[in-house]
Short mmCIF file of C-alpha atoms in Angstrom, two decimals:
data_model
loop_
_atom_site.label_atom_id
_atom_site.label_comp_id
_atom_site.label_asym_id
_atom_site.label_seq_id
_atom_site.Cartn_x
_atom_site.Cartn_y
_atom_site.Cartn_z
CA UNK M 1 38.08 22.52 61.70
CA UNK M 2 36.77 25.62 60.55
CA UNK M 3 32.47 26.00 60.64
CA UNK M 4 32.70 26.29 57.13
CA UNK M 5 34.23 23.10 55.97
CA UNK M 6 32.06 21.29 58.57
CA UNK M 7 29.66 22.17 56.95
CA UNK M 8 30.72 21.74 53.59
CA UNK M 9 31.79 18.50 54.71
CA UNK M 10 28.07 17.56 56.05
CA UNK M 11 26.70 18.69 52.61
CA UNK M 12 28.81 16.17 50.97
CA UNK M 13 28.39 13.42 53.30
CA UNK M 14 24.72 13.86 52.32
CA UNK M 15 25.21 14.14 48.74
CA UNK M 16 27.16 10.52 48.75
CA UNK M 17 24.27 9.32 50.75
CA UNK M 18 22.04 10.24 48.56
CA UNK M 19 23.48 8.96 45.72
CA UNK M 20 23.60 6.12 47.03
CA UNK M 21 20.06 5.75 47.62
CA UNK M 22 18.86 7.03 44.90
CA UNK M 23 21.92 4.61 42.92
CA UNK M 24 19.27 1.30 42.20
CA UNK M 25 16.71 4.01 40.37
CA UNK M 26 19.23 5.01 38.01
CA UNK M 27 19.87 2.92 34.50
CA UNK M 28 23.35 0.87 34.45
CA UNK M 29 26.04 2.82 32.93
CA UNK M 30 27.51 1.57 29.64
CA UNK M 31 30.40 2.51 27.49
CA UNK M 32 29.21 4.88 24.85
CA UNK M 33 28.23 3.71 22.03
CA UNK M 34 28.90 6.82 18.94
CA UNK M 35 27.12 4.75 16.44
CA UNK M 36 23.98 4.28 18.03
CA UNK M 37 24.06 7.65 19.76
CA UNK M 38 24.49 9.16 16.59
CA UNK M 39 21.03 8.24 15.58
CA UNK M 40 19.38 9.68 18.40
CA UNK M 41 21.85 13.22 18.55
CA UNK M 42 19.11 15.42 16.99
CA UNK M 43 16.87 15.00 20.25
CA UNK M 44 19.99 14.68 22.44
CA UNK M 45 19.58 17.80 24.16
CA UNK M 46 18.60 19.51 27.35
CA UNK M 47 15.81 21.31 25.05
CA UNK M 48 14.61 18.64 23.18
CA UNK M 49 12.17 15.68 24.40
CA UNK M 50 13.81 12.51 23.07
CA UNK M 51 13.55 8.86 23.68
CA UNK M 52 14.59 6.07 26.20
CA UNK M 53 16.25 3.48 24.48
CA UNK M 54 17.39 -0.67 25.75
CA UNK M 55 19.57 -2.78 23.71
CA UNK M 56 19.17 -6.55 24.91
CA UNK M 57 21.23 -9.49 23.88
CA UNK M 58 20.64 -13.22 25.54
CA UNK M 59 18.17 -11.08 28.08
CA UNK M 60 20.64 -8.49 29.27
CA UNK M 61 21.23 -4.68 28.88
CA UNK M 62 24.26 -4.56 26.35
CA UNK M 63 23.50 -0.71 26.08
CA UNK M 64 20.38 1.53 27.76
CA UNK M 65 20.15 5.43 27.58
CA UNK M 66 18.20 8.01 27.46
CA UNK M 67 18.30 11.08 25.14
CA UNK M 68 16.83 14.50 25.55
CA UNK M 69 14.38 15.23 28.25
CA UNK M 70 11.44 13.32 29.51
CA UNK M 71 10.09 16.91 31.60
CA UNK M 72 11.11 20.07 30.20
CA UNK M 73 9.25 22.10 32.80
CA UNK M 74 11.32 20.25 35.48
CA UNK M 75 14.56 19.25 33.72
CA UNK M 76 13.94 15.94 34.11
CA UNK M 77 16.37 13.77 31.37
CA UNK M 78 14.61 10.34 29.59
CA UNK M 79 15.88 7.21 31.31
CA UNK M 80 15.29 3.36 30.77
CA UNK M 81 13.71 4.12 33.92
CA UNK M 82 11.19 6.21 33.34
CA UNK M 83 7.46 5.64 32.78
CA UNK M 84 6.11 6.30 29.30
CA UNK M 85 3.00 5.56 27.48
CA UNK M 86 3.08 2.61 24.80
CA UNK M 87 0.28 2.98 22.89
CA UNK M 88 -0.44 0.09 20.57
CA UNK M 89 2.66 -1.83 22.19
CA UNK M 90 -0.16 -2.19 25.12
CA UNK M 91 -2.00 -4.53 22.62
CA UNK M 92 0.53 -7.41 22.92
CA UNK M 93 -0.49 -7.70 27.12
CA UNK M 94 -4.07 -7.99 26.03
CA UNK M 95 -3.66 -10.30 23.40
CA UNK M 96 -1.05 -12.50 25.89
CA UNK M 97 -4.55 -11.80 28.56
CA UNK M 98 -6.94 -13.25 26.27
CA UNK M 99 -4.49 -16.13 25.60
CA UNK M 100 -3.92 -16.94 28.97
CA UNK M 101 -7.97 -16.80 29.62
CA UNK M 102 -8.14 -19.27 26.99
CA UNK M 103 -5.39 -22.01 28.36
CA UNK M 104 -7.38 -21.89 31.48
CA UNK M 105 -10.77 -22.82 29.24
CA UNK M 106 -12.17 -19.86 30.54
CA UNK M 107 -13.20 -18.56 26.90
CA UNK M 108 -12.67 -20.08 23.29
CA UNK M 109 -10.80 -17.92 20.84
CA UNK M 110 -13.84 -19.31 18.71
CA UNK M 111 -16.74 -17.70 20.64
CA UNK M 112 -19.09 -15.08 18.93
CA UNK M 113 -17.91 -12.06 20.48
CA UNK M 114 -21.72 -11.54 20.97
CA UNK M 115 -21.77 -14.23 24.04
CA UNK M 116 -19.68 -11.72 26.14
CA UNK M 117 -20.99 -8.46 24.58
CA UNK M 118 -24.27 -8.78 24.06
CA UNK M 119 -24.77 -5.28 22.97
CA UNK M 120 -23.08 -5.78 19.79
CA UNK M 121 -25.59 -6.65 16.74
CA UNK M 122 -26.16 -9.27 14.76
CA UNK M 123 -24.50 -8.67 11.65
CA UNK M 124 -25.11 -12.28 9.91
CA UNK M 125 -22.17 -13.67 10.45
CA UNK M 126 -20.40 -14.16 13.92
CA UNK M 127 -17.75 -12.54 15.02
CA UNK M 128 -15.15 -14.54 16.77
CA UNK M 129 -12.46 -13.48 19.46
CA UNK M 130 -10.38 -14.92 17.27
CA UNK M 131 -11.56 -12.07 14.33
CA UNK M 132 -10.82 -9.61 17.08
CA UNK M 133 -6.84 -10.91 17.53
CA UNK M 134 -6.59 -10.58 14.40
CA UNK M 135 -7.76 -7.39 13.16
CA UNK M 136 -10.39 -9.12 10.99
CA UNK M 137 -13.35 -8.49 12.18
CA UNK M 138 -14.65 -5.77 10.01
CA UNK M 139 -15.58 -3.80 13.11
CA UNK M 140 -15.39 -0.16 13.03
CA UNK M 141 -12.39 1.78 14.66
CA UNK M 142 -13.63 3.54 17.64
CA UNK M 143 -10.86 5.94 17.98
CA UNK M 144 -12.00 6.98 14.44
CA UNK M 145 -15.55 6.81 15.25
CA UNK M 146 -15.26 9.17 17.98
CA UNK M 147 -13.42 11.56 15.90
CA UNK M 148 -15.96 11.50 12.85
CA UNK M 149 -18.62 11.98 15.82
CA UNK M 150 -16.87 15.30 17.37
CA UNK M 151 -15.73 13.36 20.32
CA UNK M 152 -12.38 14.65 21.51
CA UNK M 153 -10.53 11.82 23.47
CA UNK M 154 -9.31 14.29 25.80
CA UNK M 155 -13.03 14.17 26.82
CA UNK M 156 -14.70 12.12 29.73
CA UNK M 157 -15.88 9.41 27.99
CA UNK M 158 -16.81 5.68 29.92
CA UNK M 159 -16.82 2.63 29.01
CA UNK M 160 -19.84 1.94 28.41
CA UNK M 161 -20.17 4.88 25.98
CA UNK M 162 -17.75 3.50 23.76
CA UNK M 163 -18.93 0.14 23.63
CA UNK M 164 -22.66 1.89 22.93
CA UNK M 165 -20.73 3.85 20.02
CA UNK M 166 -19.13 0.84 18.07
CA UNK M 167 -22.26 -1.38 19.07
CA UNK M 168 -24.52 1.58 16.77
CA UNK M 169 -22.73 0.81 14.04
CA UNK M 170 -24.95 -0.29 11.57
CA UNK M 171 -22.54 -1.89 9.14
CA UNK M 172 -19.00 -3.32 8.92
CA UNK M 173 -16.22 -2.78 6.83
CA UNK M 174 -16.03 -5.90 5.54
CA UNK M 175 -17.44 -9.42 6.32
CA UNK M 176 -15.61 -10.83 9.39
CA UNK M 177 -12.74 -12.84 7.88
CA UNK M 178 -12.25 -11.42 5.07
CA UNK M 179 -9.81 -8.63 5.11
CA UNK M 180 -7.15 -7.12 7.58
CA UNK M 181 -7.65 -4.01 8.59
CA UNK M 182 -6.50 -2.40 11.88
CA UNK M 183 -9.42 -1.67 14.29
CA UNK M 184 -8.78 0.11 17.86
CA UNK M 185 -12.35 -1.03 18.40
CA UNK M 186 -11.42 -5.14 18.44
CA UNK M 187 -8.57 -4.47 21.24
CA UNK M 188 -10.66 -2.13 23.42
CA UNK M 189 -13.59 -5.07 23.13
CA UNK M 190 -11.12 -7.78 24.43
CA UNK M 191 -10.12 -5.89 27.49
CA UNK M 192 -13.83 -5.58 27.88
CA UNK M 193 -14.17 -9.26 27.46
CA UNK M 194 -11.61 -9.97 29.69
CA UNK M 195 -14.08 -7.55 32.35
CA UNK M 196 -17.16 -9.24 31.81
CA UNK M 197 -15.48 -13.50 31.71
CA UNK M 198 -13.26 -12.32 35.04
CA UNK M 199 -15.10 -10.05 36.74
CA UNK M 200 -12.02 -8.04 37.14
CA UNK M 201 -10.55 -5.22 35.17
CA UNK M 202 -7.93 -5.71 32.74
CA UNK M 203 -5.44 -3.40 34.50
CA UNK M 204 -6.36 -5.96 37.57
CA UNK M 205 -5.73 -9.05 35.72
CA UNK M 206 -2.68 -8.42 33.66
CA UNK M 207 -1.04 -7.31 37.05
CA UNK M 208 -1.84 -10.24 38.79
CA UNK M 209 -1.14 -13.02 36.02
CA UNK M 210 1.63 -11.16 33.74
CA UNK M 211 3.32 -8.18 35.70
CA UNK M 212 3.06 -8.64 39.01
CA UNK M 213 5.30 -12.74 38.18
CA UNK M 214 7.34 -10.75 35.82
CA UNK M 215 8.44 -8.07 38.21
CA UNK M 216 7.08 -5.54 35.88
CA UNK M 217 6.47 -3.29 38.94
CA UNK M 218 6.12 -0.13 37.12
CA UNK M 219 3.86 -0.79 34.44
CA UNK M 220 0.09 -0.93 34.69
CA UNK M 221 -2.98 -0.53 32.17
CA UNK M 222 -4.10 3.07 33.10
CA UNK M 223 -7.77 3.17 33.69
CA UNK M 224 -8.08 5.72 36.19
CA UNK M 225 -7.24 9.48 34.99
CA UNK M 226 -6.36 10.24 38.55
CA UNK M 227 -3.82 7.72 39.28
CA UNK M 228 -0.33 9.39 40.44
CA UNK M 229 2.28 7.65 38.82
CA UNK M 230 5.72 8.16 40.17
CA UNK M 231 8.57 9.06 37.25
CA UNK M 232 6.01 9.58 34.16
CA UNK M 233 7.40 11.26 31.31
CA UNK M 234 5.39 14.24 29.65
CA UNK M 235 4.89 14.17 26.01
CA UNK M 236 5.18 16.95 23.23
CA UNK M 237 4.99 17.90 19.73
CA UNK M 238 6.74 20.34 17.77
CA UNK M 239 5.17 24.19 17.72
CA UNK M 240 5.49 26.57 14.69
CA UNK M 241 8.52 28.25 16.23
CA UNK M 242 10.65 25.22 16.64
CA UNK M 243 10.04 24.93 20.15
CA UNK M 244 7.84 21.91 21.82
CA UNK M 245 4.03 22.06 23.20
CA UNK M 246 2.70 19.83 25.93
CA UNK M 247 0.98 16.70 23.95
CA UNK M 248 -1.23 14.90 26.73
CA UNK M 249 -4.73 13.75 27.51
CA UNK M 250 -5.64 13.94 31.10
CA UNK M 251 -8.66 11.92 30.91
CA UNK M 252 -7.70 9.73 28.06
CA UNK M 253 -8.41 6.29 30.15
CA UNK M 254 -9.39 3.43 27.39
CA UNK M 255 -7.36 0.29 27.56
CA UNK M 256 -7.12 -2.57 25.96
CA UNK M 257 -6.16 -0.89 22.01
CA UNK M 258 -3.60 1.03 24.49
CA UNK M 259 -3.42 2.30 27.64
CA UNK M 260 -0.27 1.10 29.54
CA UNK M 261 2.13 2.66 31.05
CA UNK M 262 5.91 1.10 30.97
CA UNK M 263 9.44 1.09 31.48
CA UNK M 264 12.18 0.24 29.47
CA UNK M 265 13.68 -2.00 32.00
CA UNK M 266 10.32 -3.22 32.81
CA UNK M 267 9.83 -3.76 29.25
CA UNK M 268 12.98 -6.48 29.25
CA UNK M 269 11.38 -8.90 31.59
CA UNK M 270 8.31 -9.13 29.32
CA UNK M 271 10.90 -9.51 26.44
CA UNK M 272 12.61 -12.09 28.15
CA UNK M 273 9.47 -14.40 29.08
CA UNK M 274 9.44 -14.97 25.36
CA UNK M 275 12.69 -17.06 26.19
CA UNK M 276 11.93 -18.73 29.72
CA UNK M 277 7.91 -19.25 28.89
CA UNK M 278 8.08 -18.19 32.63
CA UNK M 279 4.19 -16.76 32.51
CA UNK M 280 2.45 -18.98 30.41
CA UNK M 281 4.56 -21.97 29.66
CA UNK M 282 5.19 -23.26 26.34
CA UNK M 283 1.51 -23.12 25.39
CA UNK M 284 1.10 -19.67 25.88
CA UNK M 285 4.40 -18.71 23.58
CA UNK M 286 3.18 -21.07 20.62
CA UNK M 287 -0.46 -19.39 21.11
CA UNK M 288 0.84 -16.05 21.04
CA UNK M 289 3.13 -16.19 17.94
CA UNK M 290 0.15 -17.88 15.70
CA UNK M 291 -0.59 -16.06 12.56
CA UNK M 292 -4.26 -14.59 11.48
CA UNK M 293 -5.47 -16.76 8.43
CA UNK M 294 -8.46 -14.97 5.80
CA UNK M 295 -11.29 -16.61 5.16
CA UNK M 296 -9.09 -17.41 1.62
CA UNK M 297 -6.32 -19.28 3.71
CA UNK M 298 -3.90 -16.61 2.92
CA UNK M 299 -1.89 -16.20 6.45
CA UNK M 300 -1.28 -12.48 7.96
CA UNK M 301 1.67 -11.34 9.22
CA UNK M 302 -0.16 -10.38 12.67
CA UNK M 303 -0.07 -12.53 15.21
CA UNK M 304 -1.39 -11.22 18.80
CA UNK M 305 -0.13 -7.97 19.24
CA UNK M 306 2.43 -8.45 17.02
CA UNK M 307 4.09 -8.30 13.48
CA UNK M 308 5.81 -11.73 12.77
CA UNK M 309 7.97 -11.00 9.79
CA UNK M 310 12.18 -10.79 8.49
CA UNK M 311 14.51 -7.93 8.20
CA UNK M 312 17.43 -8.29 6.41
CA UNK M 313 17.19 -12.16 6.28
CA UNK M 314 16.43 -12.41 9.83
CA UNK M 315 13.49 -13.27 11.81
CA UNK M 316 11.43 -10.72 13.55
CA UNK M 317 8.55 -9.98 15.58
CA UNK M 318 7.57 -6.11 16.21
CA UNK M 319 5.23 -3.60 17.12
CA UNK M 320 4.59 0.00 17.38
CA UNK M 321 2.74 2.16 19.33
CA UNK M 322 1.88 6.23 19.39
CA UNK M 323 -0.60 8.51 21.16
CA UNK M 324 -0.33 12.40 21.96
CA UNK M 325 2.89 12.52 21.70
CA UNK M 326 4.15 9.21 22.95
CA UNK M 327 6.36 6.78 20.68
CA UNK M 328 7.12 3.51 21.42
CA UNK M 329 8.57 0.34 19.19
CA UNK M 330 9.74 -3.47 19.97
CA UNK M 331 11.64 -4.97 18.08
CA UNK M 332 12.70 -8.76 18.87
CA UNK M 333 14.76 -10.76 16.67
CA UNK M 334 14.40 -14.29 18.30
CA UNK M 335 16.75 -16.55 16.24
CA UNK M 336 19.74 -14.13 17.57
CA UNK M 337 18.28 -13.67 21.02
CA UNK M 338 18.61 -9.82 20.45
CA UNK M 339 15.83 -6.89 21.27
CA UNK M 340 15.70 -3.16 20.57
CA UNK M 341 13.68 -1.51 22.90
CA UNK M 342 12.02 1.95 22.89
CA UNK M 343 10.06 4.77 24.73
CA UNK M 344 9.90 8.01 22.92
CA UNK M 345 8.13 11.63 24.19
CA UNK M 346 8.04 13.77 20.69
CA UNK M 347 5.23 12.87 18.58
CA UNK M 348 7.89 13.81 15.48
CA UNK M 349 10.38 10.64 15.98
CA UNK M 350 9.87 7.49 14.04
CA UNK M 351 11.12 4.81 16.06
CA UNK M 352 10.14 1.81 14.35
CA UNK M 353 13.15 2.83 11.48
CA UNK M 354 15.34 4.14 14.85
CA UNK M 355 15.06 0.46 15.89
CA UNK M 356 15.86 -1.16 12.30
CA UNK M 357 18.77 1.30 12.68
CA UNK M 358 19.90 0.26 15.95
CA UNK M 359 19.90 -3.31 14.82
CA UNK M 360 21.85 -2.26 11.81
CA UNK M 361 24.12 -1.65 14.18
CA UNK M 362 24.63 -4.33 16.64
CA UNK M 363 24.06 -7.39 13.84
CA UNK M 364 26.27 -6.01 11.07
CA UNK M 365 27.56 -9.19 10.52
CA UNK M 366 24.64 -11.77 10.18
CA UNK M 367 21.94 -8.89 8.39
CA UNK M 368 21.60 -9.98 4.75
CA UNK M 369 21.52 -7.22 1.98
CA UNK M 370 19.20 -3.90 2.15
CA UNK M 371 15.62 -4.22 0.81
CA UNK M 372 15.11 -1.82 -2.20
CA UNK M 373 13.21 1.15 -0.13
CA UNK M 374 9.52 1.24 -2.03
CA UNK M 375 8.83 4.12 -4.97
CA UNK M 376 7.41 7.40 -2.44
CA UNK M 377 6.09 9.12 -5.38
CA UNK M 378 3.84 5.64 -6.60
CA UNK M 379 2.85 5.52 -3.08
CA UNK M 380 2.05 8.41 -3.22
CA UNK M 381 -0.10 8.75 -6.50
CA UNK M 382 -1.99 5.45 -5.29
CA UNK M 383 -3.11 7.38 -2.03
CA UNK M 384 -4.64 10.01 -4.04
CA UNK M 385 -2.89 12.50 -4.77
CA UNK M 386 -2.43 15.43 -7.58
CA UNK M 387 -6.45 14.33 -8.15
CA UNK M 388 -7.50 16.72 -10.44
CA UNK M 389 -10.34 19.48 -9.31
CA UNK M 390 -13.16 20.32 -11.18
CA UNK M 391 -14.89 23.77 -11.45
CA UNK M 392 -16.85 24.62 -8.31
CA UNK M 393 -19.40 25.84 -10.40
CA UNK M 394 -20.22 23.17 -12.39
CA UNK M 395 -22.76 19.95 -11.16
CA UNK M 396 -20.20 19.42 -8.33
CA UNK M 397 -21.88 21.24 -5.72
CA UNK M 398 -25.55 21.85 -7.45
CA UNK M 399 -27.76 20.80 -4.58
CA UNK M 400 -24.91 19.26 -2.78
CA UNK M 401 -25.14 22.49 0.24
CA UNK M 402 -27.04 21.39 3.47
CA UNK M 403 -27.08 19.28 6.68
CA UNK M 404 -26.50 15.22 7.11
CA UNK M 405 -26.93 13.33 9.87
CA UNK M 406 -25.61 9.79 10.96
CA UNK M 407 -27.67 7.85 13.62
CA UNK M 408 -24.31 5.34 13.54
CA UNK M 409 -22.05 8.49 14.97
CA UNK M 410 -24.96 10.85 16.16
CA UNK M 411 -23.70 13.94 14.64
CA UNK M 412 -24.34 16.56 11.66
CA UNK M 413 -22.75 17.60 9.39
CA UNK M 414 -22.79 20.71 7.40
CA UNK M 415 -21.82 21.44 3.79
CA UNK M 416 -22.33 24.47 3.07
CA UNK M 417 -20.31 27.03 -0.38
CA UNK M 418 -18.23 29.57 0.65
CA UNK M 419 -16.16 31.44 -1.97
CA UNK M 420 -17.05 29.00 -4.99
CA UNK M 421 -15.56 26.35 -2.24
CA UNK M 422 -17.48 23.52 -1.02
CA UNK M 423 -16.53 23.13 3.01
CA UNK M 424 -17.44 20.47 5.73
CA UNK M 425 -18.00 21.41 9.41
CA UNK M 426 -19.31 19.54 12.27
CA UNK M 427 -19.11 20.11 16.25
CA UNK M 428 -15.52 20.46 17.69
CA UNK M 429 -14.25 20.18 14.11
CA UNK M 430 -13.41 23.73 12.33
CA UNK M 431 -14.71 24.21 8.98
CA UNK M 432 -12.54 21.87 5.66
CA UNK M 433 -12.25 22.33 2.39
CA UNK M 434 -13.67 19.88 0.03
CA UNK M 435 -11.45 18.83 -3.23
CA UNK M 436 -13.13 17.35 -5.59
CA UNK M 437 -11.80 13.80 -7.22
CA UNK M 438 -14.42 13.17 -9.39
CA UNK M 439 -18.84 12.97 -10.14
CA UNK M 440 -20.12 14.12 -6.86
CA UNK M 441 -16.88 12.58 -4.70
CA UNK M 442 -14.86 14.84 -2.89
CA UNK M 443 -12.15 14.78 -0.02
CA UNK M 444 -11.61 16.42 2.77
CA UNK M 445 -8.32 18.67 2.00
CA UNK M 446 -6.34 16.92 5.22
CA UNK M 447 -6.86 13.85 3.46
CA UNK M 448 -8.82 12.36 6.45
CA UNK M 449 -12.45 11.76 4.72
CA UNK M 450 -13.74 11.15 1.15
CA UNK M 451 -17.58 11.65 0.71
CA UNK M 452 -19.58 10.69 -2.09
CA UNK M 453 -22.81 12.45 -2.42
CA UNK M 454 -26.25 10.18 -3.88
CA UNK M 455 -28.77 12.07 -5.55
CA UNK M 456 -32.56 10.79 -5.93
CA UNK M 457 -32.09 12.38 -9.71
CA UNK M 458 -29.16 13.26 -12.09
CA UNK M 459 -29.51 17.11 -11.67
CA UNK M 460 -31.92 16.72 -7.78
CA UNK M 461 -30.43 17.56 -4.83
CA UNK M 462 -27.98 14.66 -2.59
CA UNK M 463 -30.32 12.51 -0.56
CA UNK M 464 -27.19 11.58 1.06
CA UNK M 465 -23.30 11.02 1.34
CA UNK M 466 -21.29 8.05 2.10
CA UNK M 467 -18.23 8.82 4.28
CA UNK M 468 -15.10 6.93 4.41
CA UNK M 469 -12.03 7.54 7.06
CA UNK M 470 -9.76 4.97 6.69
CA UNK M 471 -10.14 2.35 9.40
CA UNK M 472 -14.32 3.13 8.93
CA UNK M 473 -16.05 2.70 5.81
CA UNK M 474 -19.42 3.27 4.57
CA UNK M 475 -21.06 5.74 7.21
CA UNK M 476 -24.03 6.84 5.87
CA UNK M 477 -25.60 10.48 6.27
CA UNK M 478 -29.21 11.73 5.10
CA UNK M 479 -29.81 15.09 4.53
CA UNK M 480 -32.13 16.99 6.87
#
C-alpha cells in the first residue's frame, strides 16, 4: 500500500472515530418535515442566526432541528443541543422553586414579602409572595427602572443594588391585588427570597431540587458573568445593511425574572415532569398550574410562570421569553400530550406565533376554527397614536425648559427647546423628542415615556412632571 492511501486511510479511520464520539452530542435525525421547515426557511441559512426547534408528542422527539446558525464568527449551526438563553421562560423554574419551598413549609405563599426582604417599605398594605407569582403586586419593574435611571444592563450591577433600586420606590402602580401587570421586579425578588429562606443561591437550589433529578445537565441560572459554558449560542439583531450585529450582555447576571441558560433537549425533561410529577409529586403540578385571582375574584390567566389558556379549542399553557437577542417560547398542550419547543438567536423572530404555527401543523385534525385576528389599526389608535401636536410655541413648553430630578431613580433629567422642539435627555440616554398629546402632556417620540408637567400656576413655570413607562407608573420629578 502506497504512503499515500495509508495515510488517507488513517485520516478516515479518525474521522469515523470521531464521529462516533462526538455521535451522542448531536440531535436525533428525523425525516424532514417541508411544512414545518417552511416556517423557519427565511433564517435557514449559513448567514442567518435562526432558531432551535423540538416537537414532542407523549414525551418524545417526533421532530428536532435547528435552522440557521447559532455562531456566525465560527460557523457553528443551531441545534436542539445547544445552549441558549430563555429569558422570561426562566420564570417558570422560579415559580416551580418557590412552590417547592412552600410544600416543604419552608415559606407561605401568604407571607408579606417584607418578612424576607426587609428592605422593602411599608406601603399600607402587604405584599404577599403570592402578589409576586402573580404579577400583582403593584411593584415597579426593575428592568424599567434601571433604564429610566441611565443604568445600562450591560453594566456591573449587584444584587443588592437592585434590590436598593426597587426598595426606593416610593409608590406602586397599583394597590397589591388589584391589577395584573407584568413586573421583572416580583421574579428577581423571589429568587432573592429563595437566597435569604435557603441560604443558597437560586442557581444552587434549582440544580439540586429540579435539574440536577431531571437530568437537565446543561441548564443552569447564570449568576456569574464569568462562567464558561460549553456550546452557548451567540445572539444578534439585524444591522441597517441587512446583515446581523452581535446582541449580548457580558455582565448581564440577574436571575430569577430570567437568567437561565437551556437546551432544547434539556428543555423536554422539564416538559415531561408535567406528566410523571417526577420532581414535586402531584402537589407540586396542582400548585403550579393555579390561577392568580384580583382582589375582585376575577381569575388571571397566569399561573406560575405560565399562561394557562386555549388555542383553537384546545388547552394550553405557554410562555415566552426574550433578551438581547435571545428568543425563546413553550408551548404545551396537555390534553393531547403534545409540546412545541423553542430557542431562537435573532432578536427579529417571533416565536410565540412560530409555535402556534408549528402546532397548526402537527394537530390539524383536532384544532377547532381560527380566531378572528384582532383590528391592528384599533390597536393601534388605543396605544396612542396619530395624537395630534400642538404648536411648540404656544403654553406647551412656556416654563416647561429645565432640570428634574427623581430621588426614586436618582437621576436628572433635562428638558430643554431646541428648534421650536421640546427634547428630553438624561445620562447614557441621547437627547428625544417630545410630541405633544395634549395640556402640558407629552411623549417621548419612541413611544417609551409620557410626562405630564404640574405647574404651581396656570401660566408659572412646571414644579414638576409625572413620568410613566409602561410597567412603572407615577415617577415623580421636581425641578431643580
Amino acid at each position: 500500500m502506497r504512503p499515500s492511501s495509508r495515510a488517507w486511510l488513517a485520516a478516515a479511520g479518525l474521522a469515523a472515530l470521531a464521529a462516533l464520539v462526538g455521535a451522542p452530542a448531536r440531535a436525533q435525525q428525523f425525516r424532514p418535515n417541508p411544512a414545518v421547515d417552511r416556517l423557519f426557511a427565511e433564517w435557514d441559512s449559513p448567514e442567518s442566526p435562526g432558531c432551535a426547534l423540538g416537537v414532542l408528542r407523549n414525551g418524545r422527539f417526533i421532530y428536532q432541528r435547528g435552522y440557521g446558525m447559532a455562531n456566525l464568527d465560527y460557523d457553528i449551526p443551531n441545534s436542539p443541543t445547544m445552549v441558549y438563553y430563555i429569558g422570561s421562560d426562566s420564570k417558570q423554574f422560579t415559580a416551580a422553586s418557590i412552590a417547592l419551598l412552600a410544600l416543604e413549609g419552608r415559606l407561605s405563599l401568604d407571607d408579606d414579602i417584607r418578612k424576607y426582604i426587609a428592605e422593602m417599605p411599608d406601603y399600607g398594605t402587604p405584599i404577599t409572595i403570592r402578589h409576586l407569582i402573580h404579577h400583582t403586586s403593584g411593584i415597579r419593574d426593575v428592568y424599567v427602572l434601571m433604564a429610566l435611571a441611565g443604568l445600562p444592563l450591560e453594566n456591573i450591577f449587584s444584587d443588592s443594588e437592585a434590590v436598593a433600586l426597587i426598595a426606593r420606590q416610593q409608590a406602586l402602580n397599583f394597590r397589591p391585588g388589584d391589577e395584573y401587570l407584568y413586573s421583572n421586579s416580583g421574579y428577581f425578588l423571589l429568587g432573592q427570597i429563595v437566597k435569604r429562606v435557603t441560604g443558597e443561591s437560586l442557581r444552587v437550589y434549582a440544580d439540586e431540587h429540579i435539574f440536577r433529578p431531571l437530568g437537565m445537565t446543561h441548564t443552569h441560572f447564570h449568576d456569574d458573568p464569568g462562567h464558561v459554558m460549553k456550546n452557548r449560542a451567540m445572539s444578534y439583531e439585524p444591522d441597517r445593511d441587512g446583515g446581523f450585529r452581535i446582541s449580548y450582555l457580558q455582565n448581564f447576571d440577574k436571575i430569577g425574572a430570567g437568567g437561565l441558560y437551556s437546551t432544547v433537549q434539556d428543555l423536554a425533561k422539564w416538559d415531561e415532569n408535567f406528566y410523571t410529577h417526577q420532581v414535586g409529586g402531584d402537589a407540586l403540578q396542582q400548585l403550579i398550574h393555579t390561577r392568580g385571582v384580583l382582589n375582585t375574584g376575577d381569575t388571571l390567566k397566569y399561573a406560575f410562570g405560565n399562561n394557562l389558556g386555549r388555542y383553537r379549542g384546545l388547552r394550553i399553557t405557554e410562555h415566552g421569553g426574550a433578551l438581547m437577542g435571545f428568543k425563546a417560547d413553550v408551548l404545551r398542550f396537555p390534553d393531547q400530550h403534545f409540546t412545541v419547543l423553542e430557542t431562537c438567536n435573532l432578536g427579529s423572530i417571533e416565536p410565540g406565533r412560530l409555535a402556534l404555527a408549528v402546532a397548526d401543523v402537527y394537530l390539524a385534525g383536532q384544532l377547532g376554527p381560527p380566531a378572528e385576528r384582532p383590528d391592528s389599526t384599533a390597536q393601534g389608535r388605543a396605544a396612542g397614536e396619530g395624537a395630534p401636536a400642538r404648536s411648540a410655541g404656544s403654553r406647551t413648553t412656556s416654563g416647561l425648559v429645565g432640570d428634574y430630578y427623581s430621588s426614586e431613580l436618582d437621576v436628572t433629567y433635562h428638558v430643554a427647546l431646541r428648534a421650536d422642539e421640546l427634547v428630553l435627555s438624561t445620562r447614557h440616554k441621547p437627547a428625544e423628542p417630545l410630541v405633544p398629546t395634549g395640556p402640558d402632556s407629552f411623549r417621548g417620540a419612541a413611544g417609551d415615556v409620557t410626562l405630564h408637567f404640574e405647574r404651581g400656576s396656570p401660566e408659572g413655570a412646571a414644579a414638576r412632571f409625572v413620568l410613566d413607562a409602561g410597567r412603572v407608573r407615577g415617577i415623580r420629578f421636581e425641578r431643580r
